Amino acid sequence: MKVSTGSVPASAGGPVGPVGAGGGGGLRVLAVDDERPALDELVYLLEADPRVTEVIACQSATDGLRTLREREVDCVLLDIQMPGLSGLELAEVLRRFRQPPTVVFVTAHEQHAVEAFDLRAVDYVLKPVRPERLAEAVRRVLADTTPPAPAAPESQVAVERAGVTRFVDRGDITHVEAHGDYARLHTTAGESYLLRVPLSGLEEQWGEAGFHRIHRSLLVALAHVTEVRTEAGRTSVVVGTHGGAVELPVSRRHTRALRDVLLRRARA
């Protein structure tokens, strides 16, 4: 990455960059933070990531918005609590763009996480920023900005019942339940079939087809999720509709990953 530096007094609150630039097809990132030391550290870590080819830095959300009207970026890393326009308010403005950039919040405050994800942020990084945590945020940005691959044609799954082999469309399967060394497939028609494959094997084989682990004993087809419910700190999903709806528990360790993947699908 080629680096050119721009100098601006910390009190001025104006653009600091572009502080990094380079060729290739990597990410173009705008970093916005009113605290100069935190901004410098964020820029330093971004410049060290080979997946990032350009970093522009601003010390206020107002200057960040002005920059976005003149420059195209793939991602905006935003502090939340800033004088004048806050990071949350800037993210709300960005949602109205014809092609809004991906947003990642970088903040010292945990309490705004729900608001952040309501604004379709792809990540929420807490300060002080650790290099490996920022690297994970960049990975999520890349996953969000990369066009999805064309959908593969629906495949059929061969199942046996009473000596008869039937072929079930994978697209009709709502969820899969662990059954010892077998997996029980549940379909939109309310039928179930045993498959001689462990749940871990199906998770690996069907992950790209939209089947996501939500519990140690459950995979769910994201295309069939109609509701996400949270009550008393516990999360569940509903698959199917009307009389055929089924509520499935989501374990605590899988809740965040599920919300992230559903947010990405909603954006797509």
CSV table of C-alpha atoms in Angstrom, one decimal:
chain,number,residue,atom,x,y,z
A,1,MET,CA,0.0,0.0,0.0
A,2,LYS,CA,1.3,3.4,-0.9
A,3,VAL,CA,0.9,5.9,1.9
A,4,SER,CA,0.4,9.6,1.6
A,5,THR,CA,-0.2,11.6,4.7
A,6,GLY,CA,-2.4,14.6,5.2
A,7,SER,CA,-1.9,16.9,8.2
A,8,VAL,CA,-4.7,18.6,10.0
A,9,PRO,CA,-4.8,20.0,13.6
A,10,ALA,CA,-6.7,17.7,16.0
A,11,SER,CA,-8.9,20.7,16.9
A,12,ALA,CA,-9.9,21.4,13.4
A,13,GLY,CA,-12.1,18.3,13.0
A,14,GLY,CA,-11.4,18.2,9.3
A,15,PRO,CA,-10.4,15.3,7.0
A,16,VAL,CA,-7.0,13.8,7.8
A,17,GLY,CA,-6.5,11.8,4.6
A,18,PRO,CA,-6.5,10.1,2.4
A,19,VAL,CA,-3.8,8.6,4.6
A,20,GLY,CA,-3.5,5.4,2.6
A,21,ALA,CA,-3.9,4.5,-1.0
A,22,GLY,CA,-3.0,1.7,-3.3
A,23,GLY,CA,-4.0,-0.2,-6.4
A,24,GLY,CA,-5.8,-3.5,-6.7
A,25,GLY,CA,-9.3,-4.6,-5.8
A,26,GLY,CA,-9.1,-4.3,-2.0
A,27,LEU,CA,-11.4,-2.4,0.3
A,28,ARG,CA,-11.7,1.4,0.3
A,29,VAL,CA,-12.4,2.4,3.9
A,30,LEU,CA,-13.5,5.6,5.6
A,31,ALA,CA,-12.6,5.8,9.3
A,32,VAL,CA,-14.4,8.4,11.5
A,33,ASP,CA,-13.5,9.2,15.1
A,34,ASP,CA,-13.2,12.5,16.9
A,35,GLU,CA,-10.4,11.3,19.1
A,36,ARG,CA,-7.2,11.7,17.2
A,37,PRO,CA,-5.2,8.9,19.0
A,38,ALA,CA,-7.9,6.4,18.5
A,39,LEU,CA,-8.2,7.4,14.8
A,40,ASP,CA,-4.5,7.1,14.3
A,41,GLU,CA,-4.5,3.6,15.8
A,42,LEU,CA,-7.4,2.5,13.7
A,43,VAL,CA,-5.8,3.9,10.5
A,44,TYR,CA,-2.5,2.1,11.4
A,45,LEU,CA,-4.2,-1.2,11.8
A,46,LEU,CA,-6.2,-0.8,8.6
A,47,GLU,CA,-3.1,0.1,6.6
A,48,ALA,CA,-1.5,-3.1,7.9
A,49,ASP,CA,-4.3,-5.3,6.5
A,50,PRO,CA,-3.5,-6.4,2.9
A,51,ARG,CA,-7.2,-6.6,2.1
A,52,VAL,CA,-7.5,-2.8,2.5
A,53,THR,CA,-6.1,-0.7,-0.3
A,54,GLU,CA,-7.2,2.8,0.7
A,55,VAL,CA,-8.0,4.5,4.0
A,56,ILE,CA,-9.5,7.9,4.4
A,57,ALA,CA,-9.8,9.4,7.9
A,58,CYS,CA,-12.0,12.1,9.3
A,59,GLN,CA,-12.3,13.5,12.8
A,60,SER,CA,-16.1,14.3,12.7
A,61,ALA,CA,-19.2,12.7,11.3
A,62,THR,CA,-20.0,15.9,9.4
A,63,ASP,CA,-16.7,15.8,7.5
A,64,GLY,CA,-17.2,12.1,7.0
A,65,LEU,CA,-20.5,12.8,5.3
A,66,ARG,CA,-18.9,15.5,3.2
A,67,THR,CA,-16.2,13.1,2.1
A,68,LEU,CA,-18.8,10.4,1.2
A,69,ARG,CA,-20.5,12.9,-1.1
A,70,GLU,CA,-17.3,13.3,-3.0
A,71,ARG,CA,-15.7,9.9,-2.8
A,72,GLU,CA,-16.9,6.3,-3.1
A,73,VAL,CA,-15.9,3.8,-0.4
A,74,ASP,CA,-16.8,0.2,0.4
A,75,CYS,CA,-17.0,0.6,4.1
A,76,VAL,CA,-17.3,3.2,6.9
A,77,LEU,CA,-15.8,2.5,10.4
A,78,LEU,CA,-17.7,4.8,12.8
A,79,ASP,CA,-17.3,5.9,16.4
A,80,ILE,CA,-20.7,6.4,18.0
A,81,GLN,CA,-20.3,9.3,20.5
A,82,MET,CA,-19.0,12.3,18.7
A,83,PRO,CA,-19.7,16.1,19.0
A,84,GLY,CA,-22.5,17.3,16.7
A,85,LEU,CA,-23.6,14.5,14.4
A,86,SER,CA,-23.2,11.1,16.1
A,87,GLY,CA,-22.1,7.9,14.5
A,88,LEU,CA,-25.6,6.4,14.8
A,89,GLU,CA,-27.1,9.5,13.1
A,90,LEU,CA,-24.6,9.3,10.3
A,91,ALA,CA,-25.4,5.6,9.7
A,92,GLU,CA,-29.1,6.6,9.5
A,93,VAL,CA,-28.2,9.1,6.8
A,94,LEU,CA,-26.1,6.5,4.9
A,95,ARG,CA,-29.1,4.2,4.7
A,96,ARG,CA,-30.7,6.7,2.3
A,97,PHE,CA,-27.8,6.5,-0.2
A,98,ARG,CA,-28.6,4.8,-3.4
A,99,GLN,CA,-25.7,2.4,-2.8
A,100,PRO,CA,-24.9,2.7,0.9
A,101,PRO,CA,-21.4,1.6,2.1
A,102,THR,CA,-21.1,-1.2,4.7
A,103,VAL,CA,-21.0,0.1,8.2
A,104,VAL,CA,-18.9,-1.1,11.2
A,105,PHE,CA,-19.2,0.6,14.5
A,106,VAL,CA,-16.0,1.0,16.6
A,107,THR,CA,-16.8,2.3,20.1
A,108,ALA,CA,-16.0,2.1,23.7
A,109,HIS,CA,-19.7,1.7,24.7
A,110,GLU,CA,-21.5,-1.6,24.6
A,111,GLN,CA,-25.1,-0.3,25.1
A,112,HIS,CA,-25.7,0.8,21.5
A,113,ALA,CA,-25.3,-2.6,19.9
A,114,VAL,CA,-29.0,-3.2,19.3
A,115,GLU,CA,-29.4,0.2,17.6
A,116,ALA,CA,-26.3,-0.5,15.6
A,117,PHE,CA,-27.6,-3.8,14.1
A,118,ASP,CA,-31.0,-2.2,13.6
A,119,LEU,CA,-29.1,0.1,11.3
A,120,ARG,CA,-27.8,-2.9,9.4
A,121,ALA,CA,-24.2,-2.6,10.7
A,122,VAL,CA,-22.2,-5.8,9.9
A,123,ASP,CA,-20.1,-5.6,13.0
A,124,TYR,CA,-19.7,-3.8,16.4
A,125,VAL,CA,-16.1,-3.6,17.6
A,126,LEU,CA,-15.3,-2.5,21.1
A,127,LYS,CA,-12.3,-0.3,22.0
A,128,PRO,CA,-9.5,-0.7,22.6
A,129,VAL,CA,-9.4,-2.3,19.2
A,130,ARG,CA,-7.4,-5.6,19.0
A,131,PRO,CA,-5.8,-6.3,15.6
A,132,GLU,CA,-7.4,-9.8,15.4
A,133,ARG,CA,-10.8,-8.4,16.2
A,134,LEU,CA,-10.5,-5.7,13.5
A,135,ALA,CA,-9.3,-8.4,11.0
A,136,GLU,CA,-12.5,-10.3,11.7
A,137,ALA,CA,-14.5,-7.1,11.0
A,138,VAL,CA,-12.7,-6.7,7.7
A,139,ARG,CA,-13.6,-10.3,6.9
A,140,ARG,CA,-17.3,-9.6,7.6
A,141,VAL,CA,-17.2,-6.5,5.4
A,142,LEU,CA,-15.7,-8.5,2.5
A,143,ALA,CA,-18.4,-11.1,2.9
A,144,ASP,CA,-21.0,-8.4,2.9
A,145,THR,CA,-19.6,-6.5,-0.1
A,146,THR,CA,-18.9,-9.6,-2.3
A,147,PRO,CA,-21.7,-10.4,-4.7
A,148,PRO,CA,-23.4,-13.7,-3.9
A,149,ALA,CA,-22.6,-16.6,-6.1
A,150,PRO,CA,-25.4,-17.7,-8.4
A,151,ALA,CA,-27.7,-20.1,-6.6
A,152,ALA,CA,-27.1,-23.7,-7.4
A,153,PRO,CA,-30.0,-25.7,-8.6
A,154,GLU,CA,-32.0,-27.4,-5.9
A,155,SER,CA,-30.7,-30.9,-5.4
A,156,GLN,CA,-32.6,-34.0,-4.4
A,157,VAL,CA,-31.9,-36.1,-1.3
A,158,ALA,CA,-32.5,-39.8,-1.5
A,159,VAL,CA,-34.2,-41.2,1.7
A,160,GLU,CA,-35.5,-44.6,2.5
A,161,ARG,CA,-38.8,-45.5,4.3
A,162,ALA,CA,-40.1,-49.1,4.6
A,163,GLY,CA,-37.8,-50.3,1.9
A,164,VAL,CA,-38.9,-47.6,-0.6
A,165,THR,CA,-36.4,-45.0,-1.8
A,166,ARG,CA,-37.9,-41.5,-2.1
A,167,PHE,CA,-36.3,-38.3,-3.5
A,168,VAL,CA,-36.9,-35.2,-1.5
A,169,ASP,CA,-36.1,-31.7,-2.8
A,170,ARG,CA,-33.6,-30.1,-0.5
A,171,GLY,CA,-35.5,-26.8,-0.9
A,172,ASP,CA,-38.5,-28.4,0.9
A,173,ILE,CA,-36.5,-29.2,4.0
A,174,THR,CA,-37.1,-26.7,6.8
A,175,HIS,CA,-34.8,-28.0,9.4
A,176,VAL,CA,-32.6,-31.0,10.4
A,177,GLU,CA,-32.5,-32.7,13.8
A,178,ALA,CA,-29.7,-34.8,15.2
A,179,HIS,CA,-30.8,-38.4,15.7
A,180,GLY,CA,-27.8,-40.3,17.1
A,181,ASP,CA,-25.5,-41.1,14.1
A,182,TYR,CA,-28.4,-40.2,11.8
A,183,ALA,CA,-30.1,-36.9,10.8
A,184,ARG,CA,-33.9,-36.4,10.7
A,185,LEU,CA,-35.1,-34.2,7.9
A,186,HIS,CA,-38.3,-32.2,8.4
A,187,THR,CA,-40.1,-30.9,5.3
A,188,THR,CA,-42.7,-28.2,4.5
A,189,ALA,CA,-45.3,-30.9,4.1
A,190,GLY,CA,-44.8,-31.9,7.8
A,191,GLU,CA,-43.1,-35.2,6.9
A,192,SER,CA,-39.8,-36.4,8.4
A,193,TYR,CA,-37.2,-38.8,7.1
A,194,LEU,CA,-34.1,-40.4,8.6
A,195,LEU,CA,-30.9,-40.0,6.7
A,196,ARG,CA,-27.8,-42.1,7.3
A,197,VAL,CA,-25.5,-39.0,7.7
A,198,PRO,CA,-24.5,-37.3,11.0
A,199,LEU,CA,-25.6,-33.7,11.6
A,200,SER,CA,-22.0,-32.5,11.4
A,201,GLY,CA,-21.7,-34.0,7.9
A,202,LEU,CA,-24.8,-32.3,6.7
A,203,GLU,CA,-23.7,-29.0,8.2
A,204,GLU,CA,-20.5,-29.2,6.1
A,205,GLN,CA,-22.2,-30.4,2.9
A,206,TRP,CA,-25.2,-28.1,3.0
A,207,GLY,CA,-23.7,-24.9,4.5
A,208,GLU,CA,-23.5,-23.2,1.1
A,209,ALA,CA,-27.2,-24.1,0.4
A,210,GLY,CA,-28.3,-22.0,3.4
A,211,PHE,CA,-28.4,-24.5,6.2
A,212,HIS,CA,-27.1,-23.0,9.4
A,213,ARG,CA,-26.3,-24.5,12.8
A,214,ILE,CA,-28.5,-23.0,15.6
A,215,HIS,CA,-28.1,-25.6,18.3
A,216,ARG,CA,-25.8,-28.6,18.8
A,217,SER,CA,-28.7,-30.8,17.6
A,218,LEU,CA,-30.3,-28.6,15.0
A,219,LEU,CA,-29.7,-27.1,11.5
A,220,VAL,CA,-32.2,-24.7,10.1
A,221,ALA,CA,-32.8,-23.7,6.4
A,222,LEU,CA,-32.5,-19.9,6.5
A,223,ALA,CA,-34.9,-19.6,3.6
A,224,HIS,CA,-37.7,-21.1,5.7
A,225,VAL,CA,-37.1,-18.8,8.8
A,226,THR,CA,-40.2,-16.6,9.2
A,227,GLU,CA,-39.6,-15.2,12.7
A,228,VAL,CA,-36.8,-14.6,15.2
A,229,ARG,CA,-38.1,-14.4,18.8
A,230,THR,CA,-36.3,-13.3,21.9
A,231,GLU,CA,-37.9,-13.7,25.3
A,232,ALA,CA,-36.3,-13.7,28.8
A,233,GLY,CA,-32.8,-13.7,27.2
A,234,ARG,CA,-33.6,-16.8,25.1
A,235,THR,CA,-33.8,-16.8,21.3
A,236,SER,CA,-35.8,-19.1,19.0
A,237,VAL,CA,-36.7,-19.1,15.3
A,238,VAL,CA,-39.9,-20.1,13.6
A,239,VAL,CA,-39.9,-22.1,10.4
A,240,GLY,CA,-42.9,-22.6,8.2
A,241,THR,CA,-46.2,-20.7,8.3
A,242,HIS,CA,-49.7,-21.1,9.7
A,243,GLY,CA,-50.6,-24.5,10.9
A,244,GLY,CA,-47.2,-26.0,9.9
A,245,ALA,CA,-45.1,-23.5,11.9
A,246,VAL,CA,-42.5,-24.9,14.2
A,247,GLU,CA,-40.5,-23.0,16.8
A,248,LEU,CA,-36.9,-24.1,17.3
A,249,PRO,CA,-34.5,-23.1,20.1
A,250,VAL,CA,-31.3,-21.2,19.3
A,251,SER,CA,-28.4,-21.8,21.8
A,252,ARG,CA,-26.6,-18.8,23.3
A,253,ARG,CA,-23.4,-19.7,21.5
A,254,HIS,CA,-25.1,-19.6,18.1
A,255,THR,CA,-27.3,-16.6,18.6
A,256,ARG,CA,-24.9,-13.9,17.4
A,257,ALA,CA,-23.8,-15.8,14.3
A,258,LEU,CA,-27.4,-16.5,13.4
A,259,ARG,CA,-28.4,-12.8,13.6
A,260,ASP,CA,-25.3,-11.8,11.6
A,261,VAL,CA,-26.1,-14.2,8.8
A,262,LEU,CA,-29.8,-13.2,8.7
A,263,LEU,CA,-28.8,-9.5,8.5
A,264,ARG,CA,-26.5,-10.3,5.6
A,265,ARG,CA,-29.3,-12.2,3.8
A,266,ALA,CA,-31.7,-9.3,4.4
A,267,ARG,CA,-29.2,-6.8,3.0
A,268,ALA,CA,-28.7,-9.0,-0.1
